Amino acid sequence: MPTMLTDVFRGHPIHLPHSHQPDFTSLRELPDSYTWTLKDDLLFAAAPSPPATGENIPLIDLNHPDAANQIGCACRTWGAFQIANHGVPLELLQGIEFLTGSLFRLPVQRKLKAARSETGVSGYGVARISSFFNKQMWSEGFTIAGSPLNDFRKLWPKQLHLNYCDIVEEYEEQMQKLASKLMWLALNSLGVTEDDIKWASVDDSDLNWAQSALQLNHYPVCPQPDRAMGLAAHTDSTLLTILYQNNTAGLQVFRDDLGWITVPPIPGSLVVNVGDLFHILTNGLFKSVLHRARVNQTRSRLSVAFLWGPQSDTKISPVPKLVSPVGSPLYRSVTWTEYLRTKAVHFNKALSMIRNHKEEE
Ligand code: OGA
Ligand code: NI
């Protein structure tokens, strides 16, 4: 029997087949349980793509004087963008990539010592959204929520885990600052200021109003990538997600008019996704981007997702300024906790569950 776990940050249960964690490296052919077809995921076969236009999410230089508007525009049209000159030291990005690589290279038995517990959030396990799909995903993950010390101790002997804890702590601190900066740049582009959102104080340098988790992902090389899925299509339940990907393509974002677009890895840059809570906060102006990860036959891929949102009990509702004077807010107010509970049941339909339908009645 697989163990059922709940991932607080995406809010869905996780299957963790303790006894038969696949040994990805030894497989020559895709097992049936990993072979995806259209009926496993309506979005899988990506409705016939319109002719490639070469369009992609923008790369935004945070030092550019017009950065706020560019970010606002990207949040409205794509729900995603890449950033350069973000101020996160390259050594830190290399550090977190090295840590992620060494974690997933550990023998399966060792990784399972830090398996997510029945009730816990953090630790090692397969893709969190697995329970919503009939087929398995070609990936493994490790979630860090709070201090990773306990889990890292189980994975690495002696002092090594302490260095790794330092890297995680430093990475999270830098990401917190960056995420808050990005949120305010995006909001300012809509004319929203601190007076409009009392819970997200710009002055609170400790960012006590926010919380986060880190999701480390590994997509091993795959014998038949066209029929496999690294991580199925989903939106994040965050305000913002900041994703670091190693130099291997795999992340794709969906646009109704363009289909699936592969986000090219740009060394040193970071990908930013608008999450469901930001969509709610902006009364639907910013798009929470549908995205997924594909795999390939020659290179394994690593990614580190920084999942960022408000404190659990903060009520998030559309900023009044962004609601038309004659209309009503598109969404009712929710806390992150409430939203995650909805997502755990309704998955990709969660947003529509909290939508106000008054106008149509
Ligand atoms: C995630 C995610 C994409 C990737 O962890 O939520 O979307 O490229 N990851 O790993
Ligand atoms: Ni995601």
PDB file of N, CA and C in Angstrom, residues 31 34 84 102 133 152 167 199 256:
ATOM      1  N   PRO A  31       7.849   1.634 -18.091  1.00  0.00           N
ATOM      2  CA  PRO A  31       6.824   0.720 -17.594  1.00  0.00           C
ATOM      3  C   PRO A  31       5.437   1.303 -17.889  1.00  0.00           C
ATOM      4  N   TYR A  34       4.058   4.266 -16.075  1.00  0.00           N
ATOM      5  CA  TYR A  34       4.662   5.576 -16.339  1.00  0.00           C
ATOM      6  C   TYR A  34       4.348   6.084 -17.741  1.00  0.00           C
ATOM      7  N   ALA A  84      16.896  38.558 -14.747  1.00  0.00           N
ATOM      8  CA  ALA A  84      18.352  38.681 -14.657  1.00  0.00           C
ATOM      9  C   ALA A  84      18.661  39.851 -13.728  1.00  0.00           C
ATOM     10  N   SER A 102      23.527  16.356  -5.039  1.00  0.00           N
ATOM     11  CA  SER A 102      24.055  15.324  -4.134  1.00  0.00           C
ATOM     12  C   SER A 102      22.939  14.614  -3.391  1.00  0.00           C
ATOM     13  N   PHE A 133      -3.795  11.723 -10.670  1.00  0.00           N
ATOM     14  CA  PHE A 133      -3.546  11.126 -11.979  1.00  0.00           C
ATOM     15  C   PHE A 133      -3.441   9.605 -11.858  1.00  0.00           C
ATOM     16  N   PHE A 152      18.135  16.377   6.953  1.00  0.00           N
ATOM     17  CA  PHE A 152      19.491  16.333   6.397  1.00  0.00           C
ATOM     18  C   PHE A 152      20.400  15.426   7.233  1.00  0.00           C
ATOM     19  N   ILE A 167      23.355  26.605   3.521  1.00  0.00           N
ATOM     20  CA  ILE A 167      23.012  26.985   2.144  1.00  0.00           C
ATOM     21  C   ILE A 167      21.507  27.209   2.023  1.00  0.00           C
ATOM     22  N   TRP A 199      -1.557  43.865   5.077  1.00  0.00           N
ATOM     23  CA  TRP A 199      -0.848  42.734   5.671  1.00  0.00           C
ATOM     24  C   TRP A 199       0.563  42.546   5.127  1.00  0.00           C
ATOM     25  N   ASP A 256      -3.311  29.799 -23.798  1.00  0.00           N
ATOM     26  CA  ASP A 256      -4.474  29.353 -24.567  1.00  0.00           C
ATOM     27  C   ASP A 256      -4.248  29.478 -26.069  1.00  0.00           C
TER      28      ASP A 256
END
